[in-house]
Coordinates of C-alpha atoms in Angstrom, one line a residue:
X11 CA -67.0 -14.3 -2.9
X12 CA -66.2 -10.7 -3.7
X13 CA -62.5 -9.9 -3.0
X14 CA -61.9 -8.2 0.3
X15 CA -59.1 -5.7 0.9
X16 CA -57.0 -8.0 3.2
X17 CA -54.2 -9.8 1.4
X18 CA -54.1 -13.6 2.0
X19 CA -50.3 -13.6 2.3
X20 CA -47.6 -11.8 4.2
X21 CA -46.2 -8.9 2.2
X22 CA -42.4 -8.7 2.1
X23 CA -41.1 -5.7 4.0
X24 CA -38.1 -5.2 1.8
X25 CA -40.0 -4.6 -1.4
X26 CA -40.4 -1.0 -2.5
X27 CA -43.9 -0.4 -3.9
X28 CA -44.1 0.8 -7.5
X29 CA -46.4 3.7 -8.3
X30 CA -48.4 2.5 -11.3
X31 CA -51.9 2.0 -12.7
X32 CA -54.1 -1.0 -12.0
X33 CA -53.7 -2.0 -15.6
X34 CA -50.0 -2.2 -15.2
X35 CA -50.3 -4.2 -12.0
X36 CA -52.5 -6.7 -13.9
X37 CA -50.2 -7.1 -16.9
X38 CA -47.1 -7.4 -14.7
X39 CA -48.8 -9.9 -12.4
X40 CA -49.8 -12.1 -15.4
X41 CA -46.2 -12.1 -16.7
X42 CA -45.0 -13.1 -13.3
X43 CA -47.3 -16.1 -13.4
X44 CA -45.8 -17.3 -16.6
X45 CA -48.4 -16.0 -19.1
X46 CA -47.1 -15.9 -22.6
X47 CA -50.3 -15.8 -24.6
X48 CA -53.7 -14.1 -24.1
X49 CA -56.7 -14.7 -26.2
X50 CA -59.2 -11.8 -26.3
X51 CA -61.2 -9.0 -27.9
X52 CA -61.1 -5.4 -26.8
X53 CA -64.0 -3.0 -25.9
X54 CA -64.7 0.2 -24.0
X55 CA -64.6 -1.0 -20.4
X56 CA -61.3 -3.0 -20.9
X57 CA -59.5 -0.4 -22.9
X58 CA -57.2 0.8 -20.1
X59 CA -56.0 -2.8 -19.8
X60 CA -55.5 -3.1 -23.6
X61 CA -53.6 0.1 -23.6
X62 CA -51.1 -1.4 -21.1
X63 CA -51.1 -4.7 -23.0
X64 CA -50.0 -2.7 -26.0
X65 CA -46.8 -1.7 -24.1
X66 CA -46.1 -5.2 -22.8
X67 CA -46.5 -6.6 -26.3
X68 CA -44.2 -3.9 -27.7
X69 CA -41.5 -5.1 -25.1
X70 CA -42.0 -8.7 -26.3
X71 CA -43.1 -9.9 -22.9
X72 CA -46.3 -11.7 -24.2
X73 CA -48.5 -12.0 -27.2
X74 CA -52.2 -11.2 -27.5
X75 CA -54.2 -13.3 -30.0
X76 CA -57.2 -11.2 -31.4
X77 CA -60.1 -13.6 -31.9
X78 CA -63.2 -12.7 -33.9
X79 CA -65.7 -13.6 -31.1
X80 CA -65.2 -13.8 -27.4
X81 CA -66.5 -17.4 -27.3
X82 CA -63.5 -18.2 -29.4
X83 CA -61.2 -16.6 -26.8
X84 CA -62.6 -18.8 -24.0
X85 CA -62.3 -22.0 -26.1
X86 CA -58.8 -21.1 -27.3
X87 CA -57.6 -20.5 -23.7
X88 CA -59.2 -23.8 -22.8
X89 CA -57.4 -25.6 -25.6
X90 CA -54.1 -23.9 -24.6
X91 CA -54.6 -25.2 -21.0
X92 CA -55.5 -28.8 -22.1
X93 CA -52.5 -29.0 -24.4
X94 CA -50.0 -27.8 -21.8
X95 CA -51.5 -28.3 -18.3
X96 CA -50.9 -24.6 -17.7
X97 CA -53.5 -21.9 -16.9
X98 CA -55.1 -20.5 -20.0
X99 CA -56.0 -16.7 -20.0
X100 CA -58.6 -14.8 -22.0
X101 CA -59.8 -11.1 -22.0
X102 CA -63.2 -9.6 -22.8
X103 CA -64.9 -6.3 -22.2
X104 CA -68.1 -5.7 -20.2
X105 CA -71.6 -6.5 -21.2
X106 CA -71.9 -8.6 -24.4
X107 CA -68.2 -9.2 -24.4
X108 CA -68.3 -10.8 -21.0
X109 CA -71.6 -12.7 -21.7
X110 CA -70.1 -14.1 -25.0
X111 CA -67.5 -15.9 -22.8
X112 CA -70.2 -17.8 -20.8
X113 CA -70.4 -20.9 -22.9
X114 CA -66.6 -21.2 -22.9
X115 CA -66.4 -20.8 -19.2
X116 CA -69.1 -23.4 -18.7
X117 CA -67.2 -25.8 -21.0
X118 CA -64.0 -25.4 -18.9
X119 CA -65.9 -25.7 -15.7
X120 CA -67.6 -29.0 -16.7
X121 CA -64.2 -30.5 -17.7
X122 CA -62.1 -29.0 -14.8
X123 CA -59.8 -26.9 -17.0
X124 CA -57.6 -24.3 -15.3
X125 CA -58.4 -20.8 -16.7
X126 CA -58.2 -17.2 -15.6
X127 CA -60.8 -15.0 -17.3
X128 CA -60.3 -11.2 -17.1
X129 CA -63.4 -9.1 -17.9
X130 CA -63.7 -5.3 -18.1
X131 CA -66.5 -3.7 -16.1
X132 CA -68.1 -0.3 -16.1
X133 CA -66.6 2.2 -13.6
X134 CA -67.3 1.6 -9.9
X135 CA -69.7 4.6 -9.6
X136 CA -71.8 3.3 -12.5
X137 CA -72.2 -0.3 -11.2
X138 CA -75.8 -1.1 -10.6
X139 CA -77.1 1.9 -12.6
X140 CA -77.8 -0.1 -15.9
X141 CA -75.0 1.8 -17.5
X142 CA -74.1 1.2 -21.1
X143 CA -72.7 -2.4 -21.6
X144 CA -73.1 -3.2 -17.9
X145 CA -73.9 -6.8 -16.9
X146 CA -73.3 -8.6 -13.6
X147 CA -70.9 -11.1 -15.0
X148 CA -69.8 -12.0 -11.5
X149 CA -73.4 -13.1 -10.7
X150 CA -74.1 -14.6 -14.1
X151 CA -71.1 -17.0 -13.9
X152 CA -71.2 -18.0 -10.2
X153 CA -72.5 -21.5 -10.9
X154 CA -69.9 -22.2 -13.6
X155 CA -66.6 -21.0 -12.1
X156 CA -64.4 -22.3 -9.3
X157 CA -64.1 -18.8 -7.8
X158 CA -64.8 -15.2 -8.7
X159 CA -63.4 -11.7 -7.9
X160 CA -64.4 -8.1 -8.5
X161 CA -61.4 -5.9 -8.1
X162 CA -62.5 -2.9 -6.1
X163 CA -59.1 -1.2 -5.8
X164 CA -56.1 -1.2 -8.0
X165 CA -53.9 -2.1 -5.0
X166 CA -55.7 -5.4 -4.7
X167 CA -55.0 -6.6 -8.3
X168 CA -51.6 -8.3 -7.5
X169 CA -52.9 -10.6 -4.9
X170 CA -56.2 -11.2 -6.7
X171 CA -54.3 -12.5 -9.7
X172 CA -51.9 -14.6 -7.5
X173 CA -54.9 -16.1 -5.8
X174 CA -56.8 -16.7 -9.1
X175 CA -53.9 -18.6 -10.6
X176 CA -53.4 -20.6 -7.4
X177 CA -57.1 -21.6 -7.2
X178 CA -57.4 -22.3 -10.9
X179 CA -54.5 -24.7 -10.9
X180 CA -54.6 -26.5 -7.6
X181 CA -57.0 -29.2 -6.3
X182 CA -59.6 -29.9 -8.9
X183 CA -58.7 -27.3 -11.5
X184 CA -61.3 -24.9 -12.9
X185 CA -62.0 -21.4 -14.3
X186 CA -61.6 -18.3 -12.1
X187 CA -63.2 -15.0 -13.1
X188 CA -61.7 -11.6 -12.3
X189 CA -63.9 -8.6 -13.1
X190 CA -62.1 -5.2 -13.2
X191 CA -64.0 -1.9 -13.4
X192 CA -62.7 0.5 -16.0
X193 CA -61.6 3.1 -13.4
X194 CA -59.7 0.5 -11.4
X195 CA -57.6 -0.1 -14.5
X196 CA -56.8 3.6 -14.6
X197 CA -56.4 4.1 -10.9
X198 CA -52.9 4.8 -9.6
X199 CA -51.7 2.6 -6.7
X200 CA -48.7 1.4 -4.8
X201 CA -48.1 -1.9 -6.5
X202 CA -46.3 -4.7 -4.6
X203 CA -45.7 -7.7 -6.9
X204 CA -46.9 -11.1 -5.7
X205 CA -45.0 -14.0 -7.1
X206 CA -46.3 -17.5 -7.6
X207 CA -46.1 -19.6 -4.4
X208 CA -46.8 -16.7 -2.0
X209 CA -50.5 -17.4 -1.6
X210 CA -51.8 -19.2 1.5
X211 CA -55.6 -19.4 1.6
X212 CA -57.1 -20.3 4.9
X213 CA -59.9 -22.9 4.4
X214 CA -58.6 -24.0 1.0
X215 CA -56.3 -26.9 1.5
X216 CA -56.8 -29.6 -1.2
X217 CA -56.1 -33.1 -0.1
X218 CA -53.4 -34.6 -2.3
X219 CA -52.2 -37.6 -0.3
X220 CA -54.5 -40.7 0.2
X221 CA -55.3 -42.0 3.6
X222 CA -52.9 -44.8 4.4
X223 CA -55.6 -47.1 5.7
X224 CA -57.6 -46.6 2.5
X225 CA -54.5 -47.2 0.5
X226 CA -54.1 -50.6 2.2
X227 CA -57.7 -51.4 1.7
X228 CA -57.5 -50.6 -2.0
X229 CA -54.4 -52.6 -2.5
X230 CA -56.0 -55.6 -0.8
X231 CA -58.9 -55.5 -3.2
X232 CA -56.7 -55.0 -6.3
X233 CA -54.4 -57.9 -5.3
X234 CA -57.3 -60.3 -4.9
X235 CA -59.7 -59.4 -7.7
X236 CA -60.2 -61.9 -10.5
X237 CA -62.1 -59.7 -12.8
X238 CA -60.9 -56.2 -12.2
X239 CA -61.3 -53.1 -14.4
X240 CA -59.4 -49.8 -14.1
X241 CA -61.6 -46.9 -15.2
X242 CA -59.7 -43.7 -15.9
X243 CA -61.3 -40.3 -16.3
X244 CA -60.2 -36.8 -17.0
X245 CA -58.6 -36.5 -13.5
X246 CA -56.0 -39.0 -14.7
X247 CA -55.0 -36.6 -17.5
X248 CA -55.1 -33.5 -15.3
X249 CA -52.9 -35.1 -12.7
X250 CA -50.4 -36.5 -15.2
X251 CA -51.0 -40.0 -13.9
X252 CA -50.4 -42.0 -17.1
X253 CA -47.1 -43.5 -16.0
X254 CA -48.6 -44.7 -12.7
X255 CA -51.7 -46.1 -14.5
X256 CA -49.4 -48.0 -16.9
X257 CA -47.3 -49.4 -14.0
X258 CA -50.4 -50.4 -11.9
X259 CA -52.1 -52.1 -14.9
X260 CA -49.0 -54.0 -15.9
X261 CA -48.1 -55.1 -12.3
X262 CA -51.6 -56.5 -11.6
X263 CA -52.7 -57.3 -15.2
X264 CA -55.6 -54.9 -15.0
X265 CA -57.6 -54.2 -18.2
X266 CA -58.0 -50.4 -18.6
X267 CA -60.9 -48.4 -20.0
X268 CA -61.2 -44.7 -20.2
X269 CA -63.9 -42.0 -20.4
X270 CA -64.0 -39.5 -23.2
X271 CA -62.1 -37.1 -21.0
X272 CA -59.6 -39.8 -20.0
X273 CA -58.5 -40.7 -23.6
X274 CA -54.7 -40.7 -23.7
X275 CA -54.3 -41.7 -20.0
X276 CA -53.4 -45.3 -21.1
X277 CA -51.8 -46.5 -24.4
X278 CA -54.6 -47.9 -26.5
X279 CA -52.1 -50.0 -28.4
X280 CA -51.4 -51.9 -25.2
X281 CA -53.2 -55.3 -25.1
X282 CA -54.6 -54.4 -21.7
X283 CA -56.5 -51.5 -23.2
X284 CA -60.2 -51.9 -23.9
X285 CA -60.7 -48.4 -25.2
X286 CA -63.5 -46.0 -24.2
X287 CA -66.6 -47.1 -22.4
X288 CA -70.1 -45.7 -22.3
X289 CA -72.8 -44.7 -24.8
X290 CA -70.5 -44.9 -27.8
X291 CA -67.7 -46.9 -26.2
X292 CA -66.4 -50.2 -27.4
X293 CA -68.6 -53.3 -26.9
X294 CA -65.8 -55.0 -25.0
X295 CA -65.3 -52.1 -22.6
X296 CA -69.1 -52.1 -21.9
X297 CA -69.2 -55.8 -21.4
X298 CA -66.2 -55.7 -19.1
X299 CA -67.7 -53.0 -16.9
X300 CA -70.9 -55.0 -16.7
X301 CA -69.2 -58.2 -15.5
X302 CA -66.2 -57.0 -13.5
X303 CA -65.8 -57.8 -9.8
X304 CA -63.7 -54.7 -9.0
X305 CA -64.0 -51.3 -10.5
X306 CA -61.0 -49.0 -9.9
X307 CA -62.3 -45.5 -10.7
X308 CA -59.4 -42.9 -11.0
X309 CA -60.3 -39.3 -11.6
X310 CA -63.7 -40.2 -13.1
X311 CA -67.1 -39.0 -12.0
X312 CA -69.5 -41.7 -13.1
X313 CA -71.1 -39.5 -15.8
X314 CA -74.5 -40.6 -17.1
X315 CA -73.1 -41.1 -20.6
X316 CA -70.7 -43.6 -19.1
X317 CA -72.9 -45.5 -16.7
X318 CA -76.1 -46.0 -18.8
X319 CA -78.7 -47.5 -16.5
X320 CA -77.0 -46.7 -13.2
X321 CA -78.3 -49.6 -11.1
X322 CA -76.9 -52.0 -13.6
X323 CA -73.5 -50.3 -14.0
X324 CA -70.8 -52.6 -12.6
X325 CA -73.6 -54.1 -10.4
X326 CA -71.5 -57.1 -9.3
X327 CA -68.4 -55.0 -8.6
X328 CA -66.8 -53.5 -5.5
X329 CA -65.7 -50.0 -6.2
X330 CA -62.5 -48.1 -5.4
X331 CA -63.0 -44.4 -6.2
X332 CA -60.0 -42.1 -6.3
X333 CA -60.6 -38.4 -6.8
X334 CA -59.2 -35.1 -5.6
X335 CA -62.7 -33.6 -5.2
X336 CA -64.4 -35.0 -2.1
X337 CA -67.8 -34.0 -3.5
X338 CA -67.4 -36.4 -6.4
X339 CA -66.5 -39.5 -4.3
X340 CA -69.8 -41.3 -3.7
X341 CA -71.9 -38.7 -5.4
X342 CA -73.3 -41.1 -8.0
X343 CA -72.0 -44.6 -6.9
X344 CA -71.1 -45.4 -3.3
X345 CA -67.6 -46.9 -3.2
X346 CA -66.4 -49.6 -0.9
X347 CA -63.0 -47.8 -0.7
X348 CA -63.2 -44.0 -1.1
X349 CA -59.9 -42.2 -1.5
X350 CA -59.7 -38.4 -1.7
X351 CA -56.4 -37.2 -3.2
X352 CA -54.5 -36.4 -6.3
X353 CA -54.8 -39.3 -8.7
X354 CA -51.1 -39.5 -9.5
X355 CA -50.0 -39.3 -5.9
X356 CA -52.5 -41.8 -4.7
X357 CA -51.6 -44.3 -7.4
X358 CA -47.9 -43.8 -6.5
X359 CA -48.8 -44.6 -2.8
X360 CA -50.5 -47.8 -3.9
X361 CA -47.6 -48.8 -6.0
X362 CA -45.1 -47.9 -3.2
X363 CA -47.1 -50.0 -0.7
X364 CA -47.1 -52.9 -3.2
X365 CA -43.3 -52.7 -3.4
X366 CA -43.0 -52.5 0.4
X367 CA -45.1 -55.6 0.8
X368 CA -43.1 -57.2 -2.1
X369 CA -46.4 -58.3 -3.8
X370 CA -45.7 -60.5 -6.8
X371 CA -46.7 -59.3 -10.2
X372 CA -49.7 -61.4 -11.4
X373 CA -49.8 -63.5 -14.5
X374 CA -52.5 -66.1 -13.6
X375 CA -55.2 -64.5 -11.4
X376 CA -56.7 -62.4 -14.2
X377 CA -55.7 -64.7 -17.0
X378 CA -59.2 -66.1 -17.7
X379 CA -60.7 -62.6 -17.4
X380 CA -58.3 -61.2 -20.0
X381 CA -58.9 -64.1 -22.3
X382 CA -62.7 -63.4 -22.1
X383 CA -62.1 -59.8 -22.9
X384 CA -59.9 -60.8 -25.9
X385 CA -62.8 -62.9 -27.1
X386 CA -65.1 -59.9 -27.0
X387 CA -62.5 -57.9 -28.9
X388 CA -62.5 -60.5 -31.6
X389 CA -66.2 -60.9 -31.8
X390 CA -67.2 -57.2 -31.4
X391 CA -64.5 -55.1 -33.1
X392 CA -65.0 -51.5 -34.0
X393 CA -65.9 -51.6 -37.7
X394 CA -64.7 -49.3 -40.5
X395 CA -67.3 -49.5 -43.3
X396 CA -66.2 -49.1 -46.9
X397 CA -69.4 -48.4 -48.9
X398 CA -69.0 -48.8 -52.6
X399 CA -70.7 -45.5 -53.5
X400 CA -69.4 -43.1 -50.8
X401 CA -66.7 -42.5 -48.2
X402 CA -67.4 -43.5 -44.6
X403 CA -66.6 -41.1 -41.8
X404 CA -64.7 -43.8 -40.0
X405 CA -62.3 -44.4 -42.9
X406 CA -61.5 -40.7 -43.1
X407 CA -60.7 -40.5 -39.4
X408 CA -58.6 -43.7 -39.5
X409 CA -56.6 -42.3 -42.5
X410 CA -56.0 -39.0 -40.7
X411 CA -54.8 -41.0 -37.6
X412 CA -52.5 -43.2 -39.7
X413 CA -50.8 -40.2 -41.3
X414 CA -50.6 -38.1 -38.1
X415 CA -50.4 -40.6 -35.2
X416 CA -48.7 -38.2 -32.8
X417 CA -50.8 -35.1 -33.5
X418 CA -52.8 -33.1 -30.9
X419 CA -56.5 -33.6 -31.8
X420 CA -59.4 -31.3 -31.0
X421 CA -62.9 -32.1 -31.9
X422 CA -66.3 -30.5 -32.1
X423 CA -69.3 -32.4 -30.8
X424 CA -71.4 -35.1 -32.4
X425 CA -70.9 -38.2 -34.4
X426 CA -67.5 -37.1 -35.7
X427 CA -66.4 -36.7 -32.0
X428 CA -67.4 -40.2 -31.1
X429 CA -65.8 -41.7 -34.2
X430 CA -62.6 -39.8 -33.4
X431 CA -62.7 -41.1 -29.9
X432 CA -63.2 -44.6 -31.1
X433 CA -60.5 -44.7 -33.8
X434 CA -57.8 -42.1 -32.9
X435 CA -55.1 -43.4 -30.5
X436 CA -53.7 -40.4 -28.7
X437 CA -51.3 -39.7 -25.8
X438 CA -51.7 -37.6 -22.7
X439 CA -53.0 -34.1 -23.3
X440 CA -53.3 -34.8 -27.1
X441 CA -57.0 -35.4 -27.0
X442 CA -58.9 -32.1 -26.6
X443 CA -62.7 -32.3 -26.7
X444 CA -65.7 -30.8 -24.9
X445 CA -66.9 -33.7 -22.9
X446 CA -69.2 -32.5 -20.1
X447 CA -70.9 -29.6 -21.7
X448 CA -70.7 -31.0 -25.3
X449 CA -70.1 -27.6 -26.9
X450 CA -70.5 -27.4 -30.7
X451 CA -68.1 -24.8 -32.1
X452 CA -65.4 -25.8 -29.6
X453 CA -63.0 -27.5 -32.1
X454 CA -61.6 -24.7 -34.2
X455 CA -60.8 -22.2 -31.4
X456 CA -59.5 -25.0 -29.2
X457 CA -57.2 -26.1 -32.0
X458 CA -56.1 -22.5 -32.3
X459 CA -55.2 -22.3 -28.7
X460 CA -53.5 -25.7 -28.7
X461 CA -51.3 -24.8 -31.7
X462 CA -50.3 -21.5 -30.1
X463 CA -49.3 -23.5 -27.0
X464 CA -47.3 -26.2 -29.0
X465 CA -46.3 -24.6 -32.2
X466 CA -43.9 -27.3 -33.2
X467 CA -46.5 -30.1 -32.9
X468 CA -49.2 -31.1 -35.4
X469 CA -52.6 -29.9 -34.3
X470 CA -55.7 -31.2 -36.1
X471 CA -59.3 -30.3 -35.5
X472 CA -61.9 -33.0 -36.4
X473 CA -65.2 -31.2 -37.0
X474 CA -68.6 -31.7 -38.5
X475 CA -70.3 -29.4 -41.0
X476 CA -72.9 -28.2 -38.5
X477 CA -70.4 -27.7 -35.6
X478 CA -67.9 -25.9 -37.7
X479 CA -70.4 -23.2 -38.6
X480 CA -70.8 -22.3 -35.0
X481 CA -67.3 -20.5 -34.8
X482 CA -66.1 -20.4 -38.4
X483 CA -65.2 -16.7 -38.0
X484 CA -62.0 -17.9 -36.2
X485 CA -60.6 -18.8 -39.7
X486 CA -59.6 -15.1 -39.7
X487 CA -57.6 -15.5 -36.6
X488 CA -55.8 -18.5 -38.1
X489 CA -55.0 -16.4 -41.1
X490 CA -53.9 -13.3 -39.2
X491 CA -51.4 -15.1 -37.0
X492 CA -50.6 -17.9 -39.4
X493 CA -51.6 -20.4 -36.8
X494 CA -50.9 -23.7 -38.7
X495 CA -53.7 -25.8 -37.4
X496 CA -55.4 -28.2 -39.8
X497 CA -59.2 -28.7 -39.9
X498 CA -60.9 -31.8 -41.3
X499 CA -64.7 -31.4 -41.7
X500 CA -66.6 -34.7 -41.8
X501 CA -69.3 -33.3 -44.0
X502 CA -72.6 -35.3 -44.2
X503 CA -75.0 -32.4 -44.6
X504 CA -76.7 -33.0 -41.2
X505 CA -76.5 -32.3 -37.5
X506 CA -75.4 -36.0 -37.5
X507 CA -76.0 -37.1 -34.0
X508 CA -79.4 -35.3 -33.9
X509 CA -80.3 -37.0 -37.2
X510 CA -79.3 -40.4 -35.7
X511 CA -81.5 -39.9 -32.6
X512 CA -84.4 -38.8 -34.8
X513 CA -84.0 -41.9 -36.9
X514 CA -83.7 -44.2 -33.9
X515 CA -86.0 -42.8 -31.3
X516 CA -88.3 -40.3 -33.0
X517 CA -89.8 -42.2 -35.9
X518 CA -87.5 -40.7 -38.6
X519 CA -89.0 -37.3 -38.1
X520 CA -86.0 -35.1 -39.1
X521 CA -87.0 -31.8 -37.6
X522 CA -84.6 -29.0 -38.3
X523 CA -81.5 -31.2 -38.5
X524 CA -80.7 -31.0 -42.2
X525 CA -78.0 -28.4 -43.0
X526 CA -77.7 -28.6 -46.8
X527 CA -79.7 -25.6 -47.6
X528 CA -77.5 -22.6 -46.9
X529 CA -74.3 -24.6 -46.3
X530 CA -71.3 -22.7 -47.7
X531 CA -68.6 -24.1 -49.9
X532 CA -66.2 -24.6 -47.1
X533 CA -63.1 -24.7 -49.3
X534 CA -64.0 -21.4 -50.9
X535 CA -64.9 -19.9 -47.6
X536 CA -61.5 -20.8 -46.2
X537 CA -59.9 -19.2 -49.2
X538 CA -61.9 -16.0 -48.7
X539 CA -60.4 -15.9 -45.2
X540 CA -56.9 -16.4 -46.5
X541 CA -56.7 -20.1 -45.4
X542 CA -55.9 -22.9 -47.8
X543 CA -59.1 -24.7 -48.7
X544 CA -59.4 -28.3 -50.0
X545 CA -62.3 -30.7 -50.8
X546 CA -62.5 -34.4 -51.1
X547 CA -65.5 -36.3 -52.7
X548 CA -64.0 -39.7 -53.5
X549 CA -62.0 -42.4 -51.7
X550 CA -59.3 -42.2 -54.4
X551 CA -58.6 -38.6 -53.4
X552 CA -58.4 -39.1 -49.6
X553 CA -54.9 -40.2 -48.8
X554 CA -53.2 -37.7 -51.1
X555 CA -55.4 -34.9 -49.9
X556 CA -54.5 -35.6 -46.2
X557 CA -50.8 -35.8 -47.1
X558 CA -51.0 -32.5 -48.9
X559 CA -52.9 -30.9 -45.9
X560 CA -50.2 -32.1 -43.5
X561 CA -47.4 -30.9 -45.7
X562 CA -48.7 -27.4 -46.2
X563 CA -46.8 -24.8 -44.1
X564 CA -49.9 -23.0 -42.9
X565 CA -53.5 -23.5 -41.8
X566 CA -55.7 -25.7 -44.0
X567 CA -59.3 -26.6 -44.1
X568 CA -60.1 -30.0 -45.7
X569 CA -63.8 -30.5 -46.5
X570 CA -64.5 -34.3 -46.8
X571 CA -67.9 -35.3 -48.1
X572 CA -69.0 -38.6 -46.6
X573 CA -71.9 -41.0 -46.5
X574 CA -74.9 -39.0 -45.5
X575 CA -76.7 -41.5 -43.3
X576 CA -73.9 -43.4 -41.5
X577 CA -74.7 -44.0 -37.8
X578 CA -72.3 -44.1 -34.9
X579 CA -72.2 -47.5 -33.3
X580 CA -72.1 -49.2 -30.8
X581 CA -74.7 -47.2 -29.0
X582 CA -76.2 -47.6 -25.5
X583 CA -79.8 -46.4 -25.8
X584 CA -81.1 -44.0 -23.0
X585 CA -82.3 -46.0 -20.0
X586 CA -80.5 -49.2 -21.0
X587 CA -77.6 -50.9 -19.4
X588 CA -74.1 -50.8 -20.9
X589 CA -74.5 -54.5 -21.9
X590 CA -77.5 -53.6 -24.1
X591 CA -76.0 -52.0 -27.2
X592 CA -77.4 -51.2 -30.6
X593 CA -75.5 -51.7 -33.8
X594 CA -73.1 -54.5 -32.7
X595 CA -71.5 -56.4 -35.6
X596 CA -73.4 -59.5 -36.7
X597 CA -71.7 -62.7 -35.6
X598 CA -70.4 -64.9 -38.3

């Protein structure tokens, strides 16, 4: 909806309004909401805001990171939000600046990432006249934001920003757009600050506590299931429910699988972990979901890349579905026990109820089920090939993970993303990947945002040679601000996942998927931008090169040339059930 002129909270009567511009009201409001970093790119319509930003930066109140393309700003704000759980913020000007954000906004929307996007707009009198660099970014982004505003008056900015942060970060998180005409940024107003916590929106009351009756029903199913499976999605990460998932799994001896978004919600070194499920999930996770008698879905949306053939997905199981978004519960699979609420709080309710009833911890009820899963783990392990004439992508990722086990990892999209998901064992918020939209070009700017957010942590981007070329200009941003992220390119000369599908399903007709002609020398390219560039061709070089990369006090790009035609397995073919996987290891 377009912002009205009626504040959604009660103004304090003892606050003396400050006479200032709309741009000042914006910058002060952002600081009041804890913003320390903004990713953006200036332009004509947003110059009044950048002029005020200059003053705020001079006072040391925040830092602006100048990206080289607005899409990089959106992805960096997204990576910042995923690494911290806080709201990421980005700026862009009107017209092409705003439209360049669209892919990043859609990425955040699909993965429920809290962001506030500020766009400049032509002056109010020029709106609708096809003025220079005018686009209706409000209308363009309506399907891919949680909410939108157009600031019609400078006096409205304080409460618009307060509402935007509240909406972006509560309930099911998501991106919120605030479009500010140029003359609104220049307009003088009586500014009354609005602090976090002051907003009360009628009609917007996210349910966070589960219904007690449904809690009891869920607990009854969990306590009696012989072949249960806990299925954790991105909502488990967003709600910080990893401790509750750990306790629930241990108490009731539940094997745990995660989605791509849910990686890190459960310790994959734990014997109860079965890793990721779905199209490129582990065989044992996919077999488990195909045979379980109870599926406990927490913060997961039954994505098609997870379910495979839907009518055969957990077809023998009763389903408990816990999600804060009521629109997701029952959207794809109708659950026996639907619970709307915050994942962490609902799981805590279940655990508390189990304590009240003094339910014993289980050692025997799921014993046979866990033994069967262990057999699958032994028979169908994830394999790391070691071809005699080339490096395999898997061994590169395993070596990076061994040397940097506690790093924050971002990825681009494709085969390297799936191998990273299979072999890296990460913690909560340390896996940062475009899951729902599958955005190539996401990895580098997301790593940039994550490293700005957690400067004392190791941040590594796993990319592919095709994906990296989508936003390689952000090497300049790394160099300008000495953002010490590391980039590992899994270089096979192809759009790897496209090539794999063309090989498997399109008769080996490799249409427009080879990237060798025109591919730059990535190490030299990095050097040209002022970033340390390295290259690896042979297995004997790999370990030392990774160690050198990690030891370097600055950004590094490591270009690793790998086997050209390696495929990512296991793989559930389109239209097949999860139990029908291609590329399973041959049984001895």
